[in-house]
Amino acid sequence: MTGRDATPSPTSSGISLLTSRSTPHLTGWSHTVFGKHPEADLESLVAQAADEALSHAQLDAGELDAIYVGVFNAGMSAQAFEAALPGVGRPELARTPATRVENACATGSAALYAGLDVIQAGRARNVLVVGAEHMTAADPQTVNDSLLAASYRREEAAAGSFAGIFGQIAHTYFARYGDHSATLAEIAAKNHRNGVANPVAHMRKDLGVGFCNKVSDRNPLVAGPLRRTDCSMVSDGAAAVVLQSAEVAGGAPRAVRWRGRSHANDLLPLGRRRDVLELAGARAAFQGAMAEAGATLDDLSLLETHDCFTIAELLEYEAFGLAGPGKGAGALESGMVAPGGALPVNMSGGLKAKGHPIGATGVSQHVLAAVQLTGEAGDMQVPGAELAGVFNMGGAAVANYFSVLERVR
């Protein structure tokens, strides 16, 4: 994949998003265990997450003004019209206006931002957002084809899988900056080590750098230089949040607010970008959210970022300025991104260990940042966490969402 010179700048809608009528607050949440759930289906996962989030926020279903449901699906589930599912699991929600949102792997954040927008527009005060996916019931080829739909098929279908897309990106990185297989193994091992402390993670096992860095029968090459441990898992799960306007959030037992947020897009065809390793859309979303928050990297206590593949996390280090181009390994070598470092990354285990049920991921990331800010993260806790960054992307950094969250109480 080679870039082309005529590349438009990624666009961002992150200008003054939090200066209108009401700054939304996150006042309740829920998170199912991610993993294989053969006894569940999409409907039951949505119902569980919705019910638990409302209970956590101490909000009656009748007080809701809107519901947003994030589900990618793309053929993995026979049940469409997912917006209506909360009203199936809980009949008192059946008449609440509900909308399904989809934006590839950023589906969960897209649903969240839709909820934030309707509150800021003054059209709602209490909003439920549910992100969910049931992937493991589908056969592997169906899952593969569904995920590949988040690429530009006309030019990228030959990659064969979404892992193939990122395998080509990793190959480009290695060709330019040298073999970084060991760096990717360090990222995988870090996130699996972090995931041990996460009670809702799909895999709670410390795999170790040695295992992650060795090609074996248990850790085969999947695509290009990417091994199985470089790829996130196929998972089932759901997460939900309750959003409230500042005016009504005063009575909530807890509150986390958006200090800044930004959504920026980049070109879908990777071959038409100036530089496929630049992640220009991700950088634009980061810069927009941080500018709105009036914050710098030094102000962040932690970062939950989108490690669908380990090469993605490495490139995000560079896009967000943790290291220069080709120097992302330094963020690992210095201990910066490790627990206790200057900016711990993916204390939840990330998508790599936590799992990646597509529609649930963006909501999950915000929930796990919120528990850090409220001091409820248990063994994952970053001491004194004050400001959290959350990055979720759809496709290969095509749709990019960056949030800066802070605790209100």
GROMACS .gro file of C-alpha atoms in nm:
model
  409
    1MET     CA    1   0.000   0.000   0.000
    2THR     CA    2   0.161   0.318  -0.118
    3GLY     CA    3   0.033   0.665  -0.046
    4ARG     CA    4  -0.048   0.929  -0.307
    5ASP     CA    5   0.025   1.297  -0.290
    6ALA     CA    6  -0.326   1.430  -0.358
    7THR     CA    7  -0.473   1.359  -0.016
    8PRO     CA    8  -0.739   1.579   0.140
    9SER     CA    9  -0.698   1.662   0.506
   10PRO     CA   10  -0.907   1.453   0.747
   11THR     CA   11  -1.212   1.640   0.863
   12SER     CA   12  -1.305   1.688   1.228
   13SER     CA   13  -1.631   1.790   1.392
   14GLY     CA   14  -1.456   1.853   1.722
   15ILE     CA   15  -1.491   2.232   1.727
   16SER     CA   16  -1.673   2.378   2.031
   17LEU     CA   17  -1.880   2.062   2.078
   18LEU     CA   18  -1.895   2.110   2.453
   19THR     CA   19  -1.979   2.478   2.464
   20SER     CA   20  -2.347   2.452   2.372
   21ARG     CA   21  -2.642   2.427   2.608
   22SER     CA   22  -2.538   2.147   2.839
   23THR     CA   23  -2.225   1.944   2.899
   24PRO     CA   24  -2.339   1.580   2.909
   25HIS     CA   25  -2.249   1.365   3.208
   26LEU     CA   26  -2.203   0.991   3.224
   27THR     CA   27  -2.389   0.885   3.539
   28GLY     CA   28  -2.428   0.509   3.516
   29TRP     CA   29  -2.287   0.213   3.328
   30SER     CA   30  -2.273  -0.161   3.289
   31HIS     CA   31  -2.041  -0.412   3.124
   32THR     CA   32  -2.102  -0.781   3.061
   33VAL     CA   33  -1.808  -1.021   3.067
   34PHE     CA   34  -1.665  -1.035   2.715
   35GLY     CA   35  -1.596  -1.378   2.568
   36LYS     CA   36  -1.784  -1.671   2.420
   37HIS     CA   37  -2.148  -1.677   2.529
   38PRO     CA   38  -2.323  -1.965   2.351
   39GLU     CA   39  -2.615  -1.940   2.595
   40ALA     CA   40  -2.678  -1.576   2.502
   41ASP     CA   41  -2.782  -1.390   2.191
   42LEU     CA   42  -2.778  -1.026   2.084
   43GLU     CA   43  -3.119  -0.962   2.240
   44SER     CA   44  -3.025  -1.096   2.582
   45LEU     CA   45  -2.692  -0.912   2.587
   46VAL     CA   46  -2.865  -0.582   2.506
   47ALA     CA   47  -3.130  -0.645   2.771
   48GLN     CA   48  -2.875  -0.726   3.041
   49ALA     CA   49  -2.657  -0.423   2.968
   50ALA     CA   50  -2.952  -0.182   2.947
   51ASP     CA   51  -3.111  -0.302   3.269
   52GLU     CA   52  -2.787  -0.289   3.468
   53ALA     CA   53  -2.691   0.058   3.341
   54LEU     CA   54  -3.028   0.205   3.439
   55SER     CA   55  -3.002   0.045   3.781
   56HIS     CA   56  -2.648   0.176   3.826
   57ALA     CA   57  -2.762   0.530   3.740
   58GLN     CA   58  -3.066   0.494   3.967
   59LEU     CA   59  -3.283   0.607   3.676
   60ASP     CA   60  -3.633   0.481   3.595
   61ALA     CA   61  -3.691   0.359   3.241
   62GLY     CA   62  -3.979   0.604   3.210
   63GLU     CA   63  -3.741   0.898   3.251
   64LEU     CA   64  -3.550   0.818   2.931
   65ASP     CA   65  -3.590   1.053   2.637
   66ALA     CA   66  -3.392   0.852   2.381
   67ILE     CA   67  -3.202   0.527   2.326
   68TYR     CA   68  -2.909   0.469   2.093
   69VAL     CA   69  -2.801   0.114   2.012
   70GLY     CA   70  -2.461   0.044   1.856
   71VAL     CA   71  -2.441  -0.286   1.666
   72PHE     CA   72  -2.217  -0.353   1.365
   73ASN     CA   73  -2.367  -0.689   1.261
   74ALA     CA   74  -2.284  -0.692   0.886
   75GLY     CA   75  -2.425  -1.044   0.863
   76MET     CA   76  -2.300  -1.194   1.192
   77SER     CA   77  -2.650  -1.198   1.340
   78ALA     CA   78  -2.982  -1.277   1.172
   79GLN     CA   79  -3.153  -1.025   1.401
   80ALA     CA   80  -3.157  -0.681   1.244
   81PHE     CA   81  -3.358  -0.377   1.358
   82GLU     CA   82  -3.145  -0.377   1.673
   83ALA     CA   83  -3.276  -0.038   1.785
   84ALA     CA   84  -3.597  -0.207   1.897
   85LEU     CA   85  -3.426  -0.472   2.110
   86PRO     CA   86  -3.412  -0.274   2.438
   87GLY     CA   87  -3.791  -0.257   2.425
   88VAL     CA   88  -3.812  -0.634   2.386
   89GLY     CA   89  -3.604  -0.708   2.692
   90ARG     CA   90  -3.774  -0.434   2.894
   91PRO     CA   91  -4.125  -0.353   2.762
   92GLU     CA   92  -4.138  -0.014   2.935
   93LEU     CA   93  -3.866   0.097   2.690
   94ALA     CA   94  -4.063  -0.008   2.383
   95ARG     CA   95  -4.209   0.339   2.322
   96THR     CA   96  -3.890   0.536   2.391
   97PRO     CA   97  -3.747   0.678   2.066
   98ALA     CA   98  -3.463   0.443   1.971
   99THR     CA   99  -3.207   0.450   1.691
  100ARG     CA  100  -2.946   0.201   1.578
  101VAL     CA  101  -2.604   0.348   1.493
  102GLU     CA  102  -2.325   0.179   1.295
  103ASN     CA  103  -1.975   0.302   1.208
  104ALA     CA  104  -1.759  -0.009   1.168
  105CYS     CA  105  -1.539  -0.080   1.472
  106ALA     CA  106  -1.621   0.268   1.606
  107THR     CA  107  -1.992   0.182   1.624
  108GLY     CA  108  -2.002   0.210   2.004
  109SER     CA  109  -1.847   0.556   2.010
  110ALA     CA  110  -2.070   0.669   1.725
  111ALA     CA  111  -2.375   0.568   1.931
  112LEU     CA  112  -2.232   0.750   2.232
  113TYR     CA  113  -2.165   1.067   2.036
  114ALA     CA  114  -2.519   1.056   1.895
  115GLY     CA  115  -2.646   1.050   2.253
  116LEU     CA  116  -2.421   1.338   2.350
  117ASP     CA  117  -2.536   1.539   2.049
  118VAL     CA  118  -2.909   1.503   2.125
  119ILE     CA  119  -2.850   1.618   2.484
  120GLN     CA  120  -2.644   1.917   2.373
  121ALA     CA  121  -2.910   2.006   2.118
  122GLY     CA  122  -3.156   2.037   2.405
  123ARG     CA  123  -3.373   1.757   2.269
  124ALA     CA  124  -3.311   1.514   2.555
  125ARG     CA  125  -3.202   1.512   2.917
  126ASN     CA  126  -3.169   1.136   2.984
  127VAL     CA  127  -3.027   0.899   2.722
  128LEU     CA  128  -2.941   0.528   2.727
  129VAL     CA  129  -2.662   0.405   2.498
  130VAL     CA  130  -2.604   0.033   2.449
  131GLY     CA  131  -2.326  -0.122   2.241
  132ALA     CA  132  -2.337  -0.494   2.173
  133GLU     CA  133  -2.228  -0.772   1.942
  134HIS     CA  134  -2.275  -1.150   1.935
  135MET     CA  135  -2.004  -1.282   1.705
  136THR     CA  136  -1.915  -1.635   1.810
  137ALA     CA  137  -2.236  -1.799   1.686
  138ALA     CA  138  -2.145  -1.712   1.328
  139ASP     CA  139  -1.908  -1.939   1.137
  140PRO     CA  140  -1.551  -1.810   1.096
  141GLN     CA  141  -1.591  -1.728   0.727
  142THR     CA  142  -1.900  -1.518   0.794
  143VAL     CA  143  -1.717  -1.327   1.067
  144ASN     CA  144  -1.420  -1.278   0.832
  145ASP     CA  145  -1.639  -1.147   0.550
  146SER     CA  146  -1.832  -0.921   0.786
  147LEU     CA  147  -1.517  -0.760   0.922
  148LEU     CA  148  -1.367  -0.723   0.574
  149ALA     CA  149  -1.672  -0.510   0.492
  150ALA     CA  150  -1.503  -0.235   0.697
  151SER     CA  151  -1.233  -0.210   0.429
  152TYR     CA  152  -1.261  -0.065   0.079
  153ARG     CA  153  -1.343  -0.391  -0.096
  154ARG     CA  154  -1.293  -0.257  -0.447
  155GLU     CA  155  -0.921  -0.211  -0.380
  156GLU     CA  156  -0.851  -0.416  -0.066
  157ALA     CA  157  -1.053  -0.738  -0.094
  158ALA     CA  158  -0.740  -0.921  -0.209
  159ALA     CA  159  -0.603  -0.889   0.145
  160GLY     CA  160  -0.848  -1.167   0.228
  161SER     CA  161  -0.930  -1.051   0.579
  162PHE     CA  162  -0.918  -0.747   0.802
  163ALA     CA  163  -0.611  -0.901   0.962
  164GLY     CA  164  -0.466  -0.905   0.611
  165ILE     CA  165  -0.519  -0.528   0.584
  166PHE     CA  166  -0.327  -0.466   0.906
  167GLY     CA  167  -0.071  -0.728   0.808
  168GLN     CA  168   0.008  -0.516   0.503
  169ILE     CA  169   0.031  -0.207   0.722
  170ALA     CA  170   0.274  -0.388   0.953
  171HIS     CA  171   0.477  -0.501   0.652
  172THR     CA  172   0.502  -0.139   0.537
  173TYR     CA  173   0.616  -0.031   0.884
  174PHE     CA  174   0.882  -0.305   0.897
  175ALA     CA  175   1.005  -0.219   0.547
  176ARG     CA  176   1.051   0.145   0.647
  177TYR     CA  177   1.172   0.115   1.006
  178GLY     CA  178   1.306  -0.239   1.042
  179ASP     CA  179   1.163  -0.556   1.191
  180HIS     CA  180   0.955  -0.462   1.495
  181SER     CA  181   0.815  -0.807   1.571
  182ALA     CA  182   0.956  -0.783   1.922
  183THR     CA  183   0.788  -0.444   1.972
  184LEU     CA  184   0.450  -0.587   1.873
  185ALA     CA  185   0.509  -0.878   2.110
  186GLU     CA  186   0.580  -0.631   2.391
  187ILE     CA  187   0.247  -0.458   2.323
  188ALA     CA  188   0.059  -0.788   2.321
  189ALA     CA  189   0.227  -0.907   2.639
  190LYS     CA  190   0.160  -0.575   2.817
  191ASN     CA  191  -0.207  -0.583   2.734
  192HIS     CA  192  -0.249  -0.948   2.830
  193ARG     CA  193  -0.068  -0.881   3.156
  194ASN     CA  194  -0.304  -0.588   3.222
  195GLY     CA  195  -0.606  -0.797   3.129
  196VAL     CA  196  -0.543  -1.038   3.417
  197ALA     CA  197  -0.677  -0.771   3.654
  198ASN     CA  198  -0.990  -0.701   3.447
  199PRO     CA  199  -1.288  -0.910   3.566
  200VAL     CA  200  -1.479  -0.855   3.240
  201ALA     CA  201  -1.193  -0.944   3.003
  202HIS     CA  202  -1.226  -1.225   2.749
  203MET     CA  203  -0.877  -1.358   2.829
  204ARG     CA  204  -0.727  -1.312   3.175
  205LYS     CA  205  -0.392  -1.477   3.118
  206ASP     CA  206  -0.039  -1.336   3.121
  207LEU     CA  207   0.107  -1.481   2.801
  208GLY     CA  208   0.456  -1.332   2.841
  209VAL     CA  209   0.674  -1.164   2.583
  210GLY     CA  210   0.853  -1.484   2.490
  211PHE     CA  211   0.534  -1.661   2.387
  212CYS     CA  212   0.402  -1.357   2.201
  213ASN     CA  213   0.728  -1.313   2.011
  214LYS     CA  214   0.763  -1.672   1.893
  215VAL     CA  215   0.583  -1.824   1.597
  216SER     CA  216   0.453  -2.163   1.703
  217ASP     CA  217   0.162  -2.401   1.659
  218ARG     CA  218  -0.015  -2.213   1.937
  219ASN     CA  219   0.086  -1.874   1.802
  220PRO     CA  220   0.098  -1.904   1.423
  221LEU     CA  221   0.142  -1.629   1.169
  222VAL     CA  222  -0.199  -1.495   1.069
  223ALA     CA  223  -0.129  -1.223   0.814
  224GLY     CA  224   0.207  -1.082   0.705
  225PRO     CA  225   0.423  -1.046   1.018
  226LEU     CA  226   0.121  -1.054   1.251
  227ARG     CA  227   0.089  -1.356   1.477
  228ARG     CA  228  -0.225  -1.472   1.654
  229THR     CA  229  -0.117  -1.279   1.964
  230ASP     CA  230  -0.104  -0.962   1.754
  231CYS     CA  231  -0.476  -0.988   1.675
  232SER     CA  232  -0.780  -0.915   1.892
  233MET     CA  233  -1.026  -1.194   1.957
  234VAL     CA  234  -1.374  -1.266   1.825
  235SER     CA  235  -1.597  -1.197   2.124
  236ASP     CA  236  -1.955  -1.162   2.244
  237GLY     CA  237  -2.054  -0.890   2.488
  238ALA     CA  238  -2.231  -0.565   2.563
  239ALA     CA  239  -2.174  -0.241   2.751
  240ALA     CA  240  -2.414   0.043   2.827
  241VAL     CA  241  -2.409   0.392   2.972
  242VAL     CA  242  -2.663   0.646   3.091
  243LEU     CA  243  -2.600   1.002   2.972
  244GLN     CA  244  -2.764   1.300   3.140
  245SER     CA  245  -2.759   1.673   3.090
  246ALA     CA  246  -2.580   1.867   3.358
  247GLU     CA  247  -2.911   2.010   3.476
  248VAL     CA  248  -3.051   1.673   3.581
  249ALA     CA  249  -2.727   1.491   3.667
  250GLY     CA  250  -2.696   1.668   4.001
  251GLY     CA  251  -2.882   1.395   4.181
  252ALA     CA  252  -2.681   1.109   4.033
  253PRO     CA  253  -2.458   0.910   4.271
  254ARG     CA  254  -2.158   0.959   4.040
  255ALA     CA  255  -2.077   1.168   3.736
  256VAL     CA  256  -1.805   1.176   3.470
  257ARG     CA  257  -1.812   1.443   3.203
  258TRP     CA  258  -1.665   1.498   2.859
  259ARG     CA  259  -1.407   1.771   2.884
  260GLY     CA  260  -1.332   1.736   2.514
  261ARG     CA  261  -1.426   1.515   2.222
  262SER     CA  262  -1.366   1.501   1.851
  263HIS     CA  263  -1.464   1.284   1.556
  264ALA     CA  264  -1.240   1.297   1.249
  265ASN     CA  265  -1.248   1.092   0.930
  266ASP     CA  266  -0.986   0.985   0.681
  267LEU     CA  267  -0.998   0.828   0.335
  268LEU     CA  268  -1.145   0.477   0.323
  269PRO     CA  269  -0.911   0.349   0.046
  270LEU     CA  270  -0.572   0.313   0.212
  271GLY     CA  271  -0.387   0.333  -0.118
  272ARG     CA  272  -0.512   0.689  -0.170
  273ARG     CA  273  -0.369   0.826   0.154
  274ARG     CA  274  -0.050   1.029   0.157
  275ASP     CA  275   0.106   0.788   0.408
  276VAL     CA  276  -0.069   0.478   0.537
  277LEU     CA  277   0.145   0.483   0.853
  278GLU     CA  278   0.051   0.838   0.948
  279LEU     CA  279  -0.302   0.773   1.087
  280ALA     CA  280  -0.385   1.133   1.004
  281GLY     CA  281  -0.751   1.095   1.103
  282ALA     CA  282  -0.657   0.955   1.441
  283ARG     CA  283  -0.416   1.243   1.497
  284ALA     CA  284  -0.684   1.496   1.397
  285ALA     CA  285  -0.935   1.347   1.643
  286PHE     CA  286  -0.674   1.347   1.920
  287GLN     CA  287  -0.570   1.705   1.855
  288GLY     CA  288  -0.929   1.827   1.831
  289ALA     CA  289  -1.034   1.665   2.159
  290MET     CA  290  -0.724   1.776   2.346
  291ALA     CA  291  -0.758   2.134   2.223
  292GLU     CA  292  -1.120   2.143   2.331
  293ALA     CA  293  -1.023   2.000   2.670
  294GLY     CA  294  -0.740   2.251   2.708
  295ALA     CA  295  -0.510   1.960   2.787
  296THR     CA  296  -0.181   1.806   2.678
  297LEU     CA  297  -0.047   1.453   2.692
  298ASP     CA  298   0.113   1.535   3.024
  299ASP     CA  299  -0.232   1.600   3.170
  300LEU     CA  300  -0.369   1.256   3.087
  301SER     CA  301  -0.363   0.997   3.365
  302LEU     CA  302  -0.432   0.704   3.132
  303LEU     CA  303  -0.529   0.614   2.778
  304GLU     CA  304  -0.769   0.345   2.657
  305THR     CA  305  -0.685   0.301   2.290
  306HIS     CA  306  -0.791   0.085   1.997
  307ASP     CA  307  -0.551  -0.210   1.969
  308CYS     CA  308  -0.750  -0.427   1.729
  309PHE     CA  309  -0.402  -0.532   1.617
  310THR     CA  310  -0.078  -0.456   1.795
  311ILE     CA  311   0.049  -0.257   1.497
  312ALA     CA  312  -0.251  -0.023   1.549
  313GLU     CA  313  -0.147   0.055   1.906
  314LEU     CA  314   0.210   0.118   1.794
  315LEU     CA  315   0.096   0.361   1.524
  316GLU     CA  316  -0.134   0.534   1.772
  317TYR     CA  317   0.163   0.606   2.000
  318GLU     CA  318   0.316   0.793   1.707
  319ALA     CA  319  -0.007   0.962   1.593
  320PHE     CA  320  -0.070   1.099   1.943
  321GLY     CA  321   0.285   1.221   1.995
  322LEU     CA  322   0.406   0.970   2.254
  323ALA     CA  323   0.694   0.909   2.012
  324GLY     CA  324   0.808   1.023   1.669
  325PRO     CA  325   0.751   0.833   1.344
  326GLY     CA  326   0.918   0.492   1.362
  327LYS     CA  327   1.006   0.552   1.728
  328GLY     CA  328   0.698   0.404   1.896
  329ALA     CA  329   0.904   0.127   2.051
  330GLY     CA  330   1.058   0.389   2.277
  331ALA     CA  331   0.725   0.436   2.459
  332LEU     CA  332   0.751   0.072   2.565
  333GLU     CA  333   1.122   0.071   2.637
  334SER     CA  334   1.096   0.375   2.865
  335GLY     CA  335   0.806   0.223   3.062
  336MET     CA  336   0.585   0.521   2.971
  337VAL     CA  337   0.283   0.310   2.866
  338ALA     CA  338   0.317   0.043   3.136
  339PRO     CA  339   0.130   0.045   3.469
  340GLY     CA  340   0.300   0.307   3.684
  341GLY     CA  341   0.437   0.485   3.377
  342ALA     CA  342   0.376   0.844   3.275
  343LEU     CA  343   0.079   0.741   3.057
  344PRO     CA  344  -0.046   0.386   3.120
  345VAL     CA  345  -0.210   0.252   2.804
  346ASN     CA  346  -0.489  -0.007   2.804
  347MET     CA  347  -0.497  -0.086   3.173
  348SER     CA  348  -0.813  -0.284   3.087
  349GLY     CA  349  -0.612  -0.517   2.866
  350GLY     CA  350  -0.735  -0.334   2.558
  351LEU     CA  351  -0.916  -0.506   2.274
  352LYS     CA  352  -0.628  -0.753   2.270
  353ALA     CA  353  -0.711  -0.916   2.605
  354LYS     CA  354  -1.052  -0.768   2.689
  355GLY     CA  355  -1.200  -0.875   2.358
  356HIS     CA  356  -1.355  -0.688   2.067
  357PRO     CA  357  -1.730  -0.741   2.025
  358ILE     CA  358  -1.748  -0.472   1.758
  359GLY     CA  359  -2.053  -0.269   1.858
  360ALA     CA  360  -1.968  -0.286   2.228
  361THR     CA  361  -1.605  -0.176   2.206
  362GLY     CA  362  -1.638   0.203   2.205
  363VAL     CA  363  -1.890   0.199   2.491
  364SER     CA  364  -1.670  -0.047   2.683
  365GLN     CA  365  -1.367   0.179   2.650
  366HIS     CA  366  -1.557   0.474   2.795
  367VAL     CA  367  -1.693   0.262   3.081
  368LEU     CA  368  -1.348   0.136   3.174
  369ALA     CA  369  -1.210   0.490   3.164
  370ALA     CA  370  -1.497   0.607   3.385
  371VAL     CA  371  -1.430   0.346   3.653
  372GLN     CA  372  -1.071   0.467   3.666
  373LEU     CA  373  -1.182   0.826   3.721
  374THR     CA  374  -1.428   0.730   3.995
  375GLY     CA  375  -1.170   0.511   4.169
  376GLU     CA  376  -1.370   0.194   4.111
  377ALA     CA  377  -1.125   0.007   3.886
  378GLY     CA  378  -1.006  -0.240   4.150
  379ASP     CA  379  -0.677  -0.406   4.064
  380MET     CA  380  -0.668  -0.209   3.736
  381GLN     CA  381  -0.675   0.124   3.918
  382VAL     CA  382  -0.436   0.402   3.817
  383PRO     CA  383  -0.375   0.586   4.146
  384GLY     CA  384  -0.517   0.937   4.148
  385ALA     CA  385  -0.655   0.919   3.794
  386GLU     CA  386  -0.794   1.262   3.701
  387LEU     CA  387  -0.815   1.279   3.321
  388ALA     CA  388  -0.862   0.987   3.081
  389GLY     CA  389  -0.818   0.967   2.706
  390VAL     CA  390  -1.026   0.722   2.500
  391PHE     CA  391  -0.960   0.643   2.134
  392ASN     CA  392  -1.187   0.424   1.920
  393MET     CA  393  -1.155   0.386   1.545
  394GLY     CA  394  -1.363   0.236   1.266
  395GLY     CA  395  -1.185   0.056   0.987
  396ALA     CA  396  -0.815   0.124   0.944
  397ALA     CA  397  -0.835   0.463   1.121
  398VAL     CA  398  -1.112   0.582   0.887
  399ALA     CA  399  -1.366   0.693   1.150
  400ASN     CA  400  -1.180   0.823   1.454
  401TYR     CA  401  -1.324   0.922   1.793
  402PHE     CA  402  -1.122   1.068   2.077
  403SER     CA  403  -1.271   1.159   2.416
  404VAL     CA  404  -1.118   1.334   2.715
  405LEU     CA  405  -1.307   1.243   3.032
  406GLU     CA  406  -1.287   1.385   3.382
  407ARG     CA  407  -1.462   1.310   3.709
  408VAL     CA  408  -1.727   1.548   3.839
  409ARG     CA  409  -1.790   1.345   4.155
   0.00000   0.00000   0.00000
